Every structure is written in C-alpha cells, then in structure tokens.
Amino acid sequence: MITRSETYILSEPHGWDVVEQLAPERLLPVSEVENTVQYFDTFDWRLYQKGLALIQAGNAVYLQRISDGEHPLHNQIEMKQHLEGRFWWMFPEGELRDTLRGALSVRALLLRAQVRQKVCGFGVLNADEKTVVRLFITHTSTENGRVATLTCRSVRGYERDFENLRRRFRKLDVAPVAEDVFERVMDLAGCVPGDYSSKLNLDLNHEASGREATCEILRCLHDVMRQNETGIRADWDTEFLHDFRVAIRRTRSALSQIKGVLPEDAVAHFKDAFRQLGRSTNRLRDLDVYLLDEETYRAMLPRSLQPGLDAVFSRLKSERRRALSDMVQVLDKPEYLDLMDSWATFFQGEESRGGKDSAVPAIALARKFIFKRFKQVLKRGKAIGEDTPDEALHNLRIDCKKLRYLLEFFASFFPKNKMDKLIGYMKKLQDNLGDFNDLSVQQQELTTYLNEVLPRSRRADRLLCAAAIGGLIARLHDQQQAVRREFASAFAVYAGKKNVRLYRDLFG
C-alpha cells in the first residue's frame, strides 16, 4: 500500500545512472511501459482550474490530481473511444463520471496535449528481499524536447527506508519538485494551461487615462471573440457561442457607458456594427438554451405527456442545424473579417484618440460611471411593485447587466474583497431577474409553436403535442410567478444599507 510519494526532475537525461547510485545492489526492475499519453480538458481549462488532469493512455482513462503526480484520483476505466468532443454524460456511470459532471457542466473535452511516455518501475529491496520502496523513472518526450522524472513511493511498514532514500536524493544532483511537473509536460507539448478564460481578468494601470484603459478593455474582449471562432465553427460545445456573445455585449456596453473617451463618430459606427453582429447570434443561442434544458422540460410533465414534446425538440434540433450554418457563414463573410480587422486597428492606433475626456484618469471615470448606474438601478428597483408590468423588470435586468459590466471592467482599480462583495450582491439580484426573463421567453417560444406551427402540422399526435405544450406553459408560468414573488426580497438585500454604503465609500 502506497503511503507517501515524491517526484524529482532528473538533470541526467536517462535517469538510470541516478538510480544506480542510490541502491545498485538492491534494485529490482519490475516493469517497463511505453505509451502515447493524451491530456484532455475543456477549452477554458475547467479540470486544470480544479487541480485535475484527465489522461488517456491506450484504452486506460483516469483522472489525476496534478499536485499528486502519478496517483489516479479514482480507479481507471477502459474506453476505446477517443475522448475528443466527449461530454461527461458520455462516460460510464461511476466516480469518474460524477467528478467530470461537477467540473465540466456543458463543456466538451478537447485534446490539449499529447506526449510519448516511457515508465520504468523498480523495487528497492532490503536484506530480506522485501520491497521497501518503489521507484519510477518517467521519460516524457515530444518533438520539442524531453523531461525525465524520478518518483519515489513508500511502502506501508517501511517508511524509514523511504526517508533514508529521500536523504540520499538530497545529496545528488536532482531537484525536488512538487508542483510543476504537469506544467513542464504541457510546455513540452507547446501548451499553456489556463491560457483562456471568459472572465475579464484585467489588471489596468492605475495611472491610465480613460482612453488607455478603455482600449485595454476592448482589446481583451476582441481577443475573446477571436479565440471562440474556431469552436463555434466546429460546434464543439455551446459555450463557444455563449462566450462570443458575452464579449460582444461587453464591447457594446463599454462603448455605450464609458462616454467621452473615444471619438463619437467611431463609437457610433462600431456600436452599430457590433449590435448587428450580436443579433446574428441570437437565434442560435436561444435554440441552444432550449435544447440544453430538454430533459428539464420533460421532467416537468407527467410521463404520459412527455412524448408530446418529441415533435417540439425535433423541430428545434433541425432549426439549430440551420442556425449554426448561418452563424458559420457570418463568421466567414468578408464583412465580419473586415469588422474585426478595422476594430483592432482602431483601438490599437491613433484613430482612438480625440475623445473630449480621453486624458481624464480612468479611475475617476470609473467612479463616476459606476455610481451613476448604481443610482439608476436603485431608482428602477424601488419603483417596482406587485402590479408593475413585466417590462419594468426587463429594463431593470438590462441596467443590472450594464452595472455588472462596469464593475468587472474596472475591478482592478479597487480592493478585491470589496469588489467581490459588490459583484456577489449584484449576481444574486441578476439571477432572480434572469430567471424571470428566461421563463418569459420560454413561454413565448412554446406559445408561438402552439399557435402557429402546430395548426399546420399533419402529425397524428397533434392533440398530445398540444396537451404537452399547454402543460409545460402552465408549469413555466407558475415558476415565473414564484420568481416574481421572490424579487422583492432579492432587491431588498441588494438595496440594503451595507451594499449602499459600500458603493458610496468606493465610488460616491
């Protein structure tokens, strides 16, 4: 039974000489395995962010804690299929699938790195010919180079032998490593773990002018859009389009809210261009949301009515194929490519100069715009009562989204703990308003199908379809009313003294 483990980077290219220096008379070769090893993760590195690596070597698939080196997190499973493009629900039931479910959500696995590995195992024997320590030399190589590591594992009951061996390691030319073996392997494969995140992790210069800070924000958003194009075209998963859309919305929001720092005519031109681009993504995203919730919708109905939704989702899937094709065409059009090129030229060059407040310190502008938007959110929210039309909640949701974007744009100007609190309060209110809006849109979609599509259908089960859709609309309506009743308490927390005081201290 393994109780302790430590891994070292070998400076000697082969490793065998190092091992021989340690215990030449008591060393027993026990195994030698050579394999192509593939590492999988999502595009945004969700496993890596949790300290995990998913590995496929031959047909063996296992999760590994990066900090533990070579210990599988669970028992490995056998899978002949390549993991590229697979989702958590495509794995056999068990611990591995459960862990992937919690980490991946709706994202697909992609091949992030591939290396060749040769692992030689040895047992260190004592005078009684008992194995007291296990050693593994691992040679990892790609066309870019190679890394050799030595892993020492203790055997239960012989911990003193393990400690003695560790002391001898320290006298040799090996460097103990505990954290960066994984990163070294990724580097060999030409890969940078964590090189993409849809979150705005900006670190703006506190001395930056309004124009400089705004252009840095826009550059970051431009990069997110470009990074997601390939995933949209390949249709690896729905989050590529989602991140693409969010980057467009943030771009439009920055152009609208950070006023006076860029030339007005250019702002008007690009706002319109990105508004049109955003519209071209709407239908595909709507369809993605419906289809991702298919099982939830079915579970909301009695089993006898669930087959009535087959026609609805069959139609949505067909429509999604067409919408995806349309989206890919948009990305391939010269108009889109010209927009992205001219956009990059704008915020990187002299064309972005000329705004009347371009030289004003960005931090001063951030305080001004954030506090103004916050006061608008408070005003709109306080005006909402039980009988207020739904449109008012929709408008408040838009204002909250704009405020959230401003907070994220300029977060690095202010203390992180305080900004995390503000964004936390904001998120809870946004969740309530977002749920309310989503339930409204879902009912509209189903009502359109019921009134316009179903009457033209020649399906024999039209009555069953109508009953299922009617039942689903009723359930969604009940949920929406419940969410609306929760709004007052959600807003009361948001408009509470602590949150208001925090805004005044930071921005007022």
Short mmCIF file of C-alpha atoms in Angstrom, two decimals:
data_model
loop_
_atom_site.label_atom_id
_atom_site.label_comp_id
_atom_site.label_asym_id
_atom_site.label_seq_id
_atom_site.Cartn_x
_atom_site.Cartn_y
_atom_site.Cartn_z
CA MET A 1 0.00 0.00 0.00
CA ILE A 2 1.49 3.37 -1.04
CA THR A 3 1.60 5.88 1.76
CA ARG A 4 3.91 8.68 0.55
CA SER A 5 5.31 9.86 -2.77
CA GLU A 6 7.79 12.43 -4.02
CA THR A 7 8.85 13.30 -7.57
CA TYR A 8 12.13 14.81 -8.76
CA ILE A 9 13.23 16.29 -12.04
CA LEU A 10 16.30 14.42 -13.27
CA SER A 11 19.09 16.56 -14.62
CA GLU A 12 20.68 13.46 -16.13
CA PRO A 13 18.93 12.63 -19.41
CA HIS A 14 18.50 8.89 -18.91
CA GLY A 15 17.95 8.52 -15.19
CA TRP A 16 19.35 5.05 -14.84
CA ASP A 17 22.71 6.28 -13.54
CA VAL A 18 20.97 8.22 -10.78
CA VAL A 19 19.03 5.19 -9.66
CA GLU A 20 22.13 3.02 -9.65
CA GLN A 21 23.85 5.47 -7.32
CA LEU A 22 21.08 5.08 -4.82
CA ALA A 23 20.82 1.35 -4.32
CA PRO A 24 22.65 -0.59 -7.02
CA GLU A 25 22.81 -3.87 -5.12
CA ARG A 26 19.17 -3.89 -4.09
CA LEU A 27 17.42 -2.64 -7.20
CA LEU A 28 14.93 -4.90 -8.97
CA PRO A 29 13.46 -3.87 -12.34
CA VAL A 30 9.75 -4.75 -12.25
CA SER A 31 8.06 -3.02 -15.18
CA GLU A 32 8.59 -1.03 -18.37
CA VAL A 33 5.69 0.58 -20.19
CA GLU A 34 5.81 2.90 -23.20
CA ASN A 35 2.72 4.71 -24.38
CA THR A 36 1.27 7.71 -26.11
CA VAL A 37 -0.34 9.77 -23.36
CA GLN A 38 -3.06 12.30 -24.12
CA TYR A 39 -4.30 15.03 -21.81
CA PHE A 40 -7.86 16.32 -22.12
CA ASP A 41 -9.56 19.38 -20.72
CA THR A 42 -12.18 21.90 -21.73
CA PHE A 43 -11.34 24.98 -23.78
CA ASP A 44 -11.42 27.07 -20.59
CA TRP A 45 -9.40 24.53 -18.56
CA ARG A 46 -12.08 23.60 -16.05
CA LEU A 47 -10.25 20.49 -14.87
CA TYR A 48 -6.94 22.32 -14.54
CA GLN A 49 -8.63 25.07 -12.53
CA LYS A 50 -9.71 22.36 -10.09
CA GLY A 51 -6.23 20.86 -9.96
CA LEU A 52 -7.15 17.84 -12.10
CA ALA A 53 -5.84 16.26 -15.29
CA LEU A 54 -7.79 13.77 -17.41
CA ILE A 55 -5.46 11.30 -19.09
CA GLN A 56 -5.94 8.66 -21.75
CA ALA A 57 -3.08 6.19 -22.26
CA GLY A 58 -4.09 3.46 -24.68
CA ASN A 59 -7.56 2.40 -23.57
CA ALA A 60 -6.97 3.42 -19.96
CA VAL A 61 -8.68 6.62 -18.83
CA TYR A 62 -8.16 8.20 -15.43
CA LEU A 63 -8.24 11.46 -13.54
CA GLN A 64 -5.17 12.62 -11.69
CA ARG A 65 -4.62 15.28 -9.07
CA ILE A 66 -1.93 17.47 -10.58
CA SER A 67 -0.35 18.00 -7.17
CA ASP A 68 -0.19 14.25 -6.52
CA GLY A 69 1.76 13.45 -9.67
CA GLU A 70 1.02 9.90 -10.59
CA HIS A 71 -1.84 8.85 -8.31
CA PRO A 72 -5.15 8.27 -10.13
CA LEU A 73 -7.99 10.04 -8.32
CA HIS A 74 -10.31 7.10 -8.95
CA ASN A 75 -9.93 3.66 -10.41
CA GLN A 76 -9.09 3.97 -14.09
CA ILE A 77 -11.66 2.82 -16.63
CA GLU A 78 -11.31 1.21 -20.03
CA MET A 79 -12.52 3.28 -23.00
CA LYS A 80 -11.63 2.52 -26.59
CA GLN A 81 -13.21 5.72 -27.86
CA HIS A 82 -11.14 8.86 -28.22
CA LEU A 83 -12.18 11.46 -25.66
CA GLU A 84 -12.08 14.46 -28.03
CA GLY A 85 -15.52 16.07 -28.15
CA ARG A 86 -17.00 13.93 -25.42
CA PHE A 87 -19.19 15.28 -22.62
CA TRP A 88 -19.42 13.97 -19.06
CA TRP A 89 -22.65 12.12 -19.80
CA MET A 90 -20.87 10.00 -22.42
CA PHE A 91 -18.76 8.26 -19.73
CA PRO A 92 -19.81 5.04 -17.94
CA GLU A 93 -21.54 5.56 -14.61
CA GLY A 94 -19.14 5.75 -11.70
CA GLU A 95 -16.84 8.05 -9.73
CA LEU A 96 -15.01 9.33 -12.80
CA ARG A 97 -18.24 10.38 -14.48
CA ASP A 98 -19.54 12.01 -11.27
CA THR A 99 -16.36 14.06 -10.90
CA LEU A 100 -16.45 15.11 -14.55
CA ARG A 101 -20.10 16.09 -14.23
CA GLY A 102 -19.30 18.52 -11.42
CA ALA A 103 -16.32 20.00 -13.24
CA LEU A 104 -17.31 20.15 -16.90
CA SER A 105 -21.02 21.11 -16.87
CA VAL A 106 -21.95 21.61 -20.55
CA ARG A 107 -18.41 21.89 -21.90
CA ALA A 108 -16.83 19.26 -24.15
CA LEU A 109 -13.42 17.70 -23.67
CA LEU A 110 -10.71 18.70 -26.11
CA LEU A 111 -7.27 17.22 -26.67
CA ARG A 112 -4.91 19.69 -25.01
CA ALA A 113 -1.60 17.83 -25.15
CA GLN A 114 -0.07 14.62 -26.46
CA VAL A 115 3.29 13.19 -25.40
CA ARG A 116 5.23 9.93 -25.51
CA GLN A 117 5.98 8.42 -22.13
CA LYS A 118 8.19 5.55 -21.06
CA VAL A 119 7.84 4.49 -17.44
CA CYS A 120 10.36 2.09 -15.85
CA GLY A 121 9.47 0.72 -12.42
CA PHE A 122 11.89 -0.62 -9.82
CA GLY A 123 11.60 -2.15 -6.39
CA VAL A 124 14.22 -1.34 -3.76
CA LEU A 125 14.77 -4.50 -1.72
CA ASN A 126 16.00 -4.85 1.86
CA ALA A 127 18.21 -7.65 3.22
CA ASP A 128 15.17 -9.90 3.45
CA GLU A 129 14.40 -9.39 -0.24
CA LYS A 130 11.29 -7.38 0.68
CA THR A 131 10.29 -4.39 -1.43
CA VAL A 132 10.59 -1.36 0.85
CA VAL A 133 10.45 1.50 -1.68
CA ARG A 134 9.16 1.74 -5.25
CA LEU A 135 10.91 3.91 -7.85
CA PHE A 136 9.61 5.03 -11.23
CA ILE A 137 11.64 6.77 -13.91
CA THR A 138 9.39 8.52 -16.42
CA HIS A 139 10.69 9.84 -19.72
CA THR A 140 8.25 12.26 -21.35
CA SER A 141 9.05 13.49 -24.84
CA THR A 142 7.70 15.40 -27.79
CA GLU A 143 9.35 16.87 -30.84
CA ASN A 144 10.11 19.90 -28.65
CA GLY A 145 12.27 18.04 -26.13
CA ARG A 146 12.08 15.71 -23.17
CA VAL A 147 11.68 15.66 -19.40
CA ALA A 148 12.82 12.86 -17.10
CA THR A 149 11.39 12.46 -13.62
CA LEU A 150 12.04 10.11 -10.75
CA THR A 151 9.16 9.25 -8.45
CA CYS A 152 9.80 7.65 -5.09
CA ARG A 153 6.89 5.90 -3.36
CA SER A 154 6.94 4.50 0.10
CA VAL A 155 5.55 1.11 1.03
CA ARG A 156 3.46 0.73 4.15
CA GLY A 157 5.53 -0.50 7.05
CA TYR A 158 8.81 0.68 5.53
CA GLU A 159 8.53 4.47 5.90
CA ARG A 160 12.02 4.67 7.46
CA ASP A 161 13.54 3.24 4.25
CA PHE A 162 11.64 5.88 2.28
CA GLU A 163 13.06 8.64 4.50
CA ASN A 164 16.60 7.25 4.18
CA LEU A 165 16.27 7.26 0.42
CA ARG A 166 14.99 10.85 0.42
CA ARG A 167 18.07 11.95 2.37
CA ARG A 168 20.28 10.34 -0.25
CA PHE A 169 18.37 12.12 -3.03
CA ARG A 170 19.21 15.47 -1.49
CA LYS A 171 22.91 14.74 -1.82
CA LEU A 172 22.61 14.05 -5.54
CA ASP A 173 22.07 16.34 -8.45
CA VAL A 174 18.29 16.07 -8.51
CA ALA A 175 15.87 18.88 -7.67
CA PRO A 176 12.76 18.03 -5.68
CA VAL A 177 9.60 19.15 -7.39
CA ALA A 178 6.12 19.14 -6.06
CA GLU A 179 4.09 21.41 -8.30
CA ASP A 180 5.36 21.97 -11.81
CA VAL A 181 5.81 18.54 -13.40
CA PHE A 182 2.44 18.91 -15.11
CA GLU A 183 3.33 22.38 -16.40
CA ARG A 184 6.68 21.07 -17.70
CA VAL A 185 4.90 18.33 -19.62
CA MET A 186 2.40 20.83 -21.02
CA ASP A 187 5.28 23.09 -22.02
CA LEU A 188 6.89 20.21 -23.91
CA ALA A 189 3.63 19.80 -25.82
CA GLY A 190 3.55 23.53 -26.62
CA CYS A 191 0.58 24.08 -24.37
CA VAL A 192 -0.11 26.74 -21.70
CA PRO A 193 -2.63 25.57 -19.08
CA GLY A 194 -5.17 28.26 -18.22
CA ASP A 195 -4.40 30.34 -21.29
CA TYR A 196 -8.09 31.06 -21.87
CA SER A 197 -10.80 32.37 -19.59
CA SER A 198 -14.03 34.08 -20.50
CA LYS A 199 -13.71 36.13 -17.31
CA LEU A 200 -12.27 39.61 -17.52
CA ASN A 201 -9.07 39.27 -15.54
CA LEU A 202 -7.86 42.75 -16.33
CA ASP A 203 -5.06 44.42 -14.42
CA LEU A 204 -5.41 48.02 -15.51
CA ASN A 205 -2.70 50.56 -14.84
CA HIS A 206 -3.92 52.80 -12.01
CA GLU A 207 -2.36 55.78 -13.77
CA ALA A 208 -4.02 55.01 -17.09
CA SER A 209 -6.08 57.60 -18.90
CA GLY A 210 -9.68 56.91 -19.81
CA ARG A 211 -8.71 56.16 -23.40
CA GLU A 212 -5.84 53.86 -22.45
CA ALA A 213 -7.93 51.83 -20.01
CA THR A 214 -10.89 51.61 -22.37
CA CYS A 215 -8.71 50.43 -25.26
CA GLU A 216 -7.21 47.75 -23.00
CA ILE A 217 -10.70 46.54 -22.07
CA LEU A 218 -11.73 46.46 -25.73
CA ARG A 219 -8.55 44.62 -26.72
CA CYS A 220 -9.27 41.90 -24.18
CA LEU A 221 -12.85 41.50 -25.44
CA HIS A 222 -11.67 41.42 -29.05
CA ASP A 223 -9.29 38.56 -28.15
CA VAL A 224 -12.13 36.58 -26.52
CA MET A 225 -14.22 36.89 -29.69
CA ARG A 226 -11.41 35.72 -31.94
CA GLN A 227 -10.49 32.83 -29.62
CA ASN A 228 -14.01 31.42 -29.79
CA GLU A 229 -14.47 31.47 -33.57
CA THR A 230 -12.94 28.03 -34.17
CA GLY A 231 -15.10 26.40 -31.51
CA ILE A 232 -18.26 27.90 -32.97
CA ARG A 233 -17.39 26.65 -36.45
CA ALA A 234 -16.53 23.17 -35.17
CA ASP A 235 -19.60 23.16 -32.86
CA TRP A 236 -17.56 21.55 -30.07
CA ASP A 237 -19.98 22.84 -27.44
CA THR A 238 -22.45 25.66 -26.90
CA GLU A 239 -20.19 27.75 -24.64
CA PHE A 240 -18.07 28.99 -27.54
CA LEU A 241 -21.04 30.91 -28.89
CA HIS A 242 -22.03 31.98 -25.38
CA ASP A 243 -18.60 33.48 -24.66
CA PHE A 244 -18.54 35.07 -28.12
CA ARG A 245 -21.89 36.73 -27.44
CA VAL A 246 -20.91 37.93 -23.98
CA ALA A 247 -17.77 39.53 -25.42
CA ILE A 248 -19.92 41.35 -27.99
CA ARG A 249 -22.33 42.56 -25.31
CA ARG A 250 -19.49 43.75 -23.11
CA THR A 251 -17.95 45.57 -26.07
CA ARG A 252 -21.22 47.35 -26.84
CA SER A 253 -21.66 48.14 -23.16
CA ALA A 254 -18.16 49.61 -22.89
CA LEU A 255 -18.75 51.79 -25.95
CA SER A 256 -22.09 53.00 -24.56
CA GLN A 257 -21.17 53.52 -20.93
CA ILE A 258 -17.60 54.81 -20.95
CA LYS A 259 -18.56 58.06 -22.57
CA GLY A 260 -16.31 60.81 -23.93
CA VAL A 261 -13.02 58.93 -24.13
CA LEU A 262 -13.22 57.82 -27.78
CA PRO A 263 -14.22 59.76 -30.93
CA GLU A 264 -18.01 59.90 -31.11
CA ASP A 265 -18.34 59.05 -34.80
CA ALA A 266 -16.20 55.92 -34.41
CA VAL A 267 -18.14 54.86 -31.32
CA ALA A 268 -21.43 55.21 -33.21
CA HIS A 269 -20.08 53.19 -36.14
CA PHE A 270 -18.75 50.30 -34.06
CA LYS A 271 -21.75 50.23 -31.72
CA ASP A 272 -23.99 49.66 -34.71
CA ALA A 273 -21.66 47.06 -36.23
CA PHE A 274 -21.49 45.02 -33.02
CA ARG A 275 -25.24 45.37 -32.47
CA GLN A 276 -25.81 43.73 -35.84
CA LEU A 277 -23.22 41.06 -35.11
CA GLY A 278 -24.87 40.31 -31.79
CA ARG A 279 -28.26 39.95 -33.46
CA SER A 280 -26.86 37.36 -35.84
CA THR A 281 -26.11 35.13 -32.84
CA ASN A 282 -29.47 35.43 -31.08
CA ARG A 283 -31.44 32.58 -32.63
CA LEU A 284 -28.67 30.01 -32.34
CA ARG A 285 -28.17 30.86 -28.66
CA ASP A 286 -31.92 30.67 -27.96
CA LEU A 287 -32.05 27.24 -29.55
CA ASP A 288 -29.01 26.10 -27.56
CA VAL A 289 -30.71 27.11 -24.32
CA TYR A 290 -33.91 25.24 -25.17
CA LEU A 291 -32.07 22.09 -26.17
CA LEU A 292 -29.78 22.14 -23.13
CA ASP A 293 -32.93 22.16 -20.97
CA GLU A 294 -34.70 19.37 -22.86
CA GLU A 295 -34.52 16.87 -20.01
CA THR A 296 -35.67 19.52 -17.52
CA TYR A 297 -38.70 20.31 -19.67
CA ARG A 298 -39.64 16.65 -19.98
CA ALA A 299 -39.28 16.10 -16.24
CA MET A 300 -41.80 18.90 -15.63
CA LEU A 301 -44.56 16.86 -17.30
CA PRO A 302 -46.34 13.63 -16.33
CA ARG A 303 -44.74 10.65 -18.06
CA SER A 304 -47.86 10.21 -20.22
CA LEU A 305 -47.45 13.70 -21.75
CA GLN A 306 -43.69 13.65 -22.28
CA PRO A 307 -43.82 12.07 -25.81
CA GLY A 308 -45.81 15.13 -26.86
CA LEU A 309 -42.59 17.16 -26.71
CA ASP A 310 -40.80 14.95 -29.25
CA ALA A 311 -42.05 16.99 -32.19
CA VAL A 312 -41.08 20.26 -30.49
CA PHE A 313 -37.50 19.23 -29.84
CA SER A 314 -37.15 17.52 -33.20
CA ARG A 315 -38.08 20.81 -34.84
CA LEU A 316 -35.74 22.77 -32.60
CA LYS A 317 -32.82 20.47 -33.47
CA SER A 318 -33.48 20.86 -37.20
CA GLU A 319 -33.70 24.60 -36.80
CA ARG A 320 -30.46 24.63 -34.81
CA ARG A 321 -28.58 22.92 -37.65
CA ARG A 322 -29.70 25.68 -40.00
CA ALA A 323 -28.92 28.41 -37.46
CA LEU A 324 -25.42 27.04 -36.92
CA SER A 325 -24.81 27.01 -40.67
CA ASP A 326 -25.98 30.63 -40.84
CA MET A 327 -23.67 31.57 -37.96
CA VAL A 328 -20.65 29.97 -39.60
CA GLN A 329 -21.44 31.88 -42.80
CA VAL A 330 -21.47 35.11 -40.79
CA LEU A 331 -18.01 34.35 -39.44
CA ASP A 332 -16.72 33.58 -42.93
CA LYS A 333 -18.11 36.71 -44.55
CA PRO A 334 -15.68 39.46 -45.58
CA GLU A 335 -17.83 41.92 -43.64
CA TYR A 336 -17.08 40.15 -40.37
CA LEU A 337 -13.38 39.82 -41.08
CA ASP A 338 -13.20 43.47 -42.10
CA LEU A 339 -15.00 44.49 -38.91
CA MET A 340 -12.59 42.61 -36.67
CA ASP A 341 -9.54 43.95 -38.52
CA SER A 342 -10.72 47.55 -38.50
CA TRP A 343 -11.77 47.21 -34.86
CA ALA A 344 -8.30 46.03 -33.83
CA THR A 345 -6.68 48.80 -35.87
CA PHE A 346 -8.93 51.33 -34.15
CA PHE A 347 -8.28 50.52 -30.51
CA GLN A 348 -4.56 49.84 -31.10
CA GLY A 349 -3.80 53.02 -33.01
CA GLU A 350 -4.17 56.75 -33.33
CA GLU A 351 -7.77 56.52 -34.55
CA SER A 352 -8.92 56.01 -30.96
CA ARG A 353 -7.65 59.46 -29.97
CA GLY A 354 -9.89 62.52 -29.99
CA GLY A 355 -12.45 61.92 -27.26
CA LYS A 356 -13.03 65.00 -25.13
CA ASP A 357 -12.30 63.10 -21.90
CA SER A 358 -9.67 60.77 -23.31
CA ALA A 359 -6.97 62.13 -20.97
CA VAL A 360 -9.10 62.05 -17.81
CA PRO A 361 -7.79 59.43 -15.35
CA ALA A 362 -9.67 56.18 -15.88
CA ILE A 363 -10.18 55.62 -12.16
CA ALA A 364 -12.08 58.90 -11.87
CA LEU A 365 -14.29 57.98 -14.81
CA ALA A 366 -14.89 54.53 -13.33
CA ARG A 367 -16.17 56.00 -10.05
CA LYS A 368 -18.42 58.43 -11.91
CA PHE A 369 -19.99 55.90 -14.30
CA ILE A 370 -20.42 53.12 -11.73
CA PHE A 371 -22.09 55.31 -9.12
CA LYS A 372 -24.41 56.85 -11.71
CA ARG A 373 -25.51 53.41 -12.93
CA PHE A 374 -25.92 52.15 -9.37
CA LYS A 375 -28.27 55.02 -8.52
CA GLN A 376 -30.30 54.22 -11.64
CA VAL A 377 -30.60 50.57 -10.59
CA LEU A 378 -31.80 51.62 -7.14
CA LYS A 379 -34.34 54.02 -8.60
CA ARG A 380 -35.77 51.50 -11.05
CA GLY A 381 -35.85 48.72 -8.49
CA LYS A 382 -37.61 50.75 -5.83
CA ALA A 383 -40.32 51.67 -8.34
CA ILE A 384 -41.28 48.03 -8.94
CA GLY A 385 -44.29 46.74 -7.04
CA GLU A 386 -46.61 43.76 -7.29
CA ASP A 387 -48.60 45.26 -10.18
CA THR A 388 -45.71 46.75 -12.14
CA PRO A 389 -45.67 45.48 -15.77
CA ASP A 390 -43.11 42.80 -16.57
CA GLU A 391 -41.35 45.23 -18.88
CA ALA A 392 -40.05 47.15 -15.85
CA LEU A 393 -38.26 44.04 -14.57
CA HIS A 394 -36.79 43.52 -18.01
CA ASN A 395 -35.43 47.09 -18.03
CA LEU A 396 -34.01 46.63 -14.54
CA ARG A 397 -32.29 43.44 -15.70
CA ILE A 398 -30.60 45.38 -18.51
CA ASP A 399 -29.46 48.09 -16.09
CA CYS A 400 -28.06 45.50 -13.71
CA LYS A 401 -26.17 43.86 -16.54
CA LYS A 402 -24.64 47.21 -17.52
CA LEU A 403 -23.61 47.89 -13.93
CA ARG A 404 -22.11 44.41 -13.61
CA TYR A 405 -20.02 45.01 -16.74
CA LEU A 406 -18.73 48.33 -15.39
CA LEU A 407 -17.77 46.67 -12.11
CA GLU A 408 -15.90 43.95 -13.99
CA PHE A 409 -14.17 46.39 -16.36
CA PHE A 410 -12.69 48.44 -13.55
CA ALA A 411 -12.44 45.86 -10.76
CA SER A 412 -8.63 46.07 -10.62
CA PHE A 413 -8.81 49.74 -9.56
CA PHE A 414 -10.45 48.86 -6.24
CA PRO A 415 -9.89 46.46 -3.30
CA LYS A 416 -10.62 42.91 -4.44
CA ASN A 417 -12.50 41.86 -1.32
CA LYS A 418 -14.89 44.80 -1.62
CA MET A 419 -15.43 44.31 -5.35
CA ASP A 420 -16.13 40.62 -4.78
CA LYS A 421 -18.84 41.60 -2.28
CA LEU A 422 -20.42 44.08 -4.70
CA ILE A 423 -20.42 41.60 -7.55
CA GLY A 424 -21.80 38.91 -5.21
CA TYR A 425 -24.77 41.12 -4.25
CA MET A 426 -25.23 42.01 -7.90
CA LYS A 427 -25.21 38.37 -9.03
CA LYS A 428 -28.00 37.34 -6.65
CA LEU A 429 -30.29 40.05 -7.97
CA GLN A 430 -29.33 39.25 -11.55
CA ASP A 431 -30.12 35.57 -11.01
CA ASN A 432 -33.66 36.47 -9.97
CA LEU A 433 -34.19 38.84 -12.89
CA GLY A 434 -32.52 36.47 -15.35
CA ASP A 435 -34.73 33.55 -14.31
CA PHE A 436 -37.81 35.74 -14.67
CA ASN A 437 -36.80 36.78 -18.19
CA ASP A 438 -35.81 33.25 -19.30
CA LEU A 439 -39.16 31.82 -18.15
CA SER A 440 -40.97 34.55 -20.07
CA VAL A 441 -39.02 33.88 -23.28
CA GLN A 442 -39.56 30.13 -22.97
CA GLN A 443 -43.33 30.59 -22.68
CA GLN A 444 -43.32 32.85 -25.73
CA GLU A 445 -41.48 30.25 -27.80
CA LEU A 446 -43.89 27.48 -26.82
CA THR A 447 -46.92 29.69 -27.39
CA THR A 448 -45.66 30.51 -30.90
CA TYR A 449 -45.28 26.81 -31.62
CA LEU A 450 -48.75 26.10 -30.26
CA ASN A 451 -50.47 28.88 -32.23
CA GLU A 452 -48.51 28.97 -35.48
CA VAL A 453 -46.64 25.72 -36.10
CA LEU A 454 -48.87 23.02 -34.67
CA PRO A 455 -52.04 24.00 -36.57
CA ARG A 456 -50.15 23.47 -39.86
CA SER A 457 -48.78 20.13 -38.77
CA ARG A 458 -50.20 16.85 -40.10
CA ARG A 459 -48.88 14.86 -37.20
CA ALA A 460 -51.27 12.21 -35.87
CA ASP A 461 -50.30 13.12 -32.31
CA ARG A 462 -51.17 16.79 -32.55
CA LEU A 463 -53.52 16.59 -29.59
CA LEU A 464 -50.82 15.01 -27.46
CA CYS A 465 -48.38 17.73 -28.57
CA ALA A 466 -50.86 20.46 -27.71
CA ALA A 467 -51.53 18.94 -24.29
CA ALA A 468 -47.80 18.66 -23.55
CA ILE A 469 -47.06 22.21 -24.65
CA GLY A 470 -50.04 23.56 -22.73
CA GLY A 471 -48.95 21.70 -19.62
CA LEU A 472 -45.40 22.98 -19.97
CA ILE A 473 -46.52 26.59 -20.43
CA ALA A 474 -48.62 26.28 -17.27
CA ARG A 475 -45.65 24.96 -15.28
CA LEU A 476 -43.34 27.67 -16.61
CA HIS A 477 -45.93 30.32 -15.77
CA ASP A 478 -46.19 29.05 -12.20
CA GLN A 479 -42.40 29.15 -11.89
CA GLN A 480 -42.26 32.66 -13.28
CA GLN A 481 -44.84 33.90 -10.78
CA ALA A 482 -42.86 32.32 -7.95
CA VAL A 483 -39.68 34.03 -9.16
CA ARG A 484 -41.52 37.34 -9.35
CA ARG A 485 -42.72 36.97 -5.75
CA GLU A 486 -39.09 36.45 -4.72
CA PHE A 487 -37.98 39.68 -6.42
CA ALA A 488 -38.93 41.96 -3.50
CA SER A 489 -36.73 40.10 -1.03
CA ALA A 490 -33.87 39.80 -3.56
CA PHE A 491 -33.95 43.54 -4.24
CA ALA A 492 -34.26 44.40 -0.53
CA VAL A 493 -30.97 42.61 0.11
CA TYR A 494 -29.34 44.38 -2.81
CA ALA A 495 -30.60 47.80 -1.71
CA GLY A 496 -29.62 47.16 1.91
CA LYS A 497 -27.50 49.57 3.96
CA LYS A 498 -24.31 47.52 3.72
CA ASN A 499 -24.34 47.43 -0.07
CA VAL A 500 -25.30 51.09 -0.45
CA ARG A 501 -22.57 52.14 1.99
CA LEU A 502 -20.03 50.12 0.05
CA TYR A 503 -20.93 51.84 -3.22
CA ARG A 504 -20.73 55.26 -1.57
CA ASP A 505 -17.37 54.52 0.02
CA LEU A 506 -15.83 53.28 -3.22
CA PHE A 507 -17.49 55.43 -5.88
CA GLY A 508 -19.57 58.21 -4.30
#
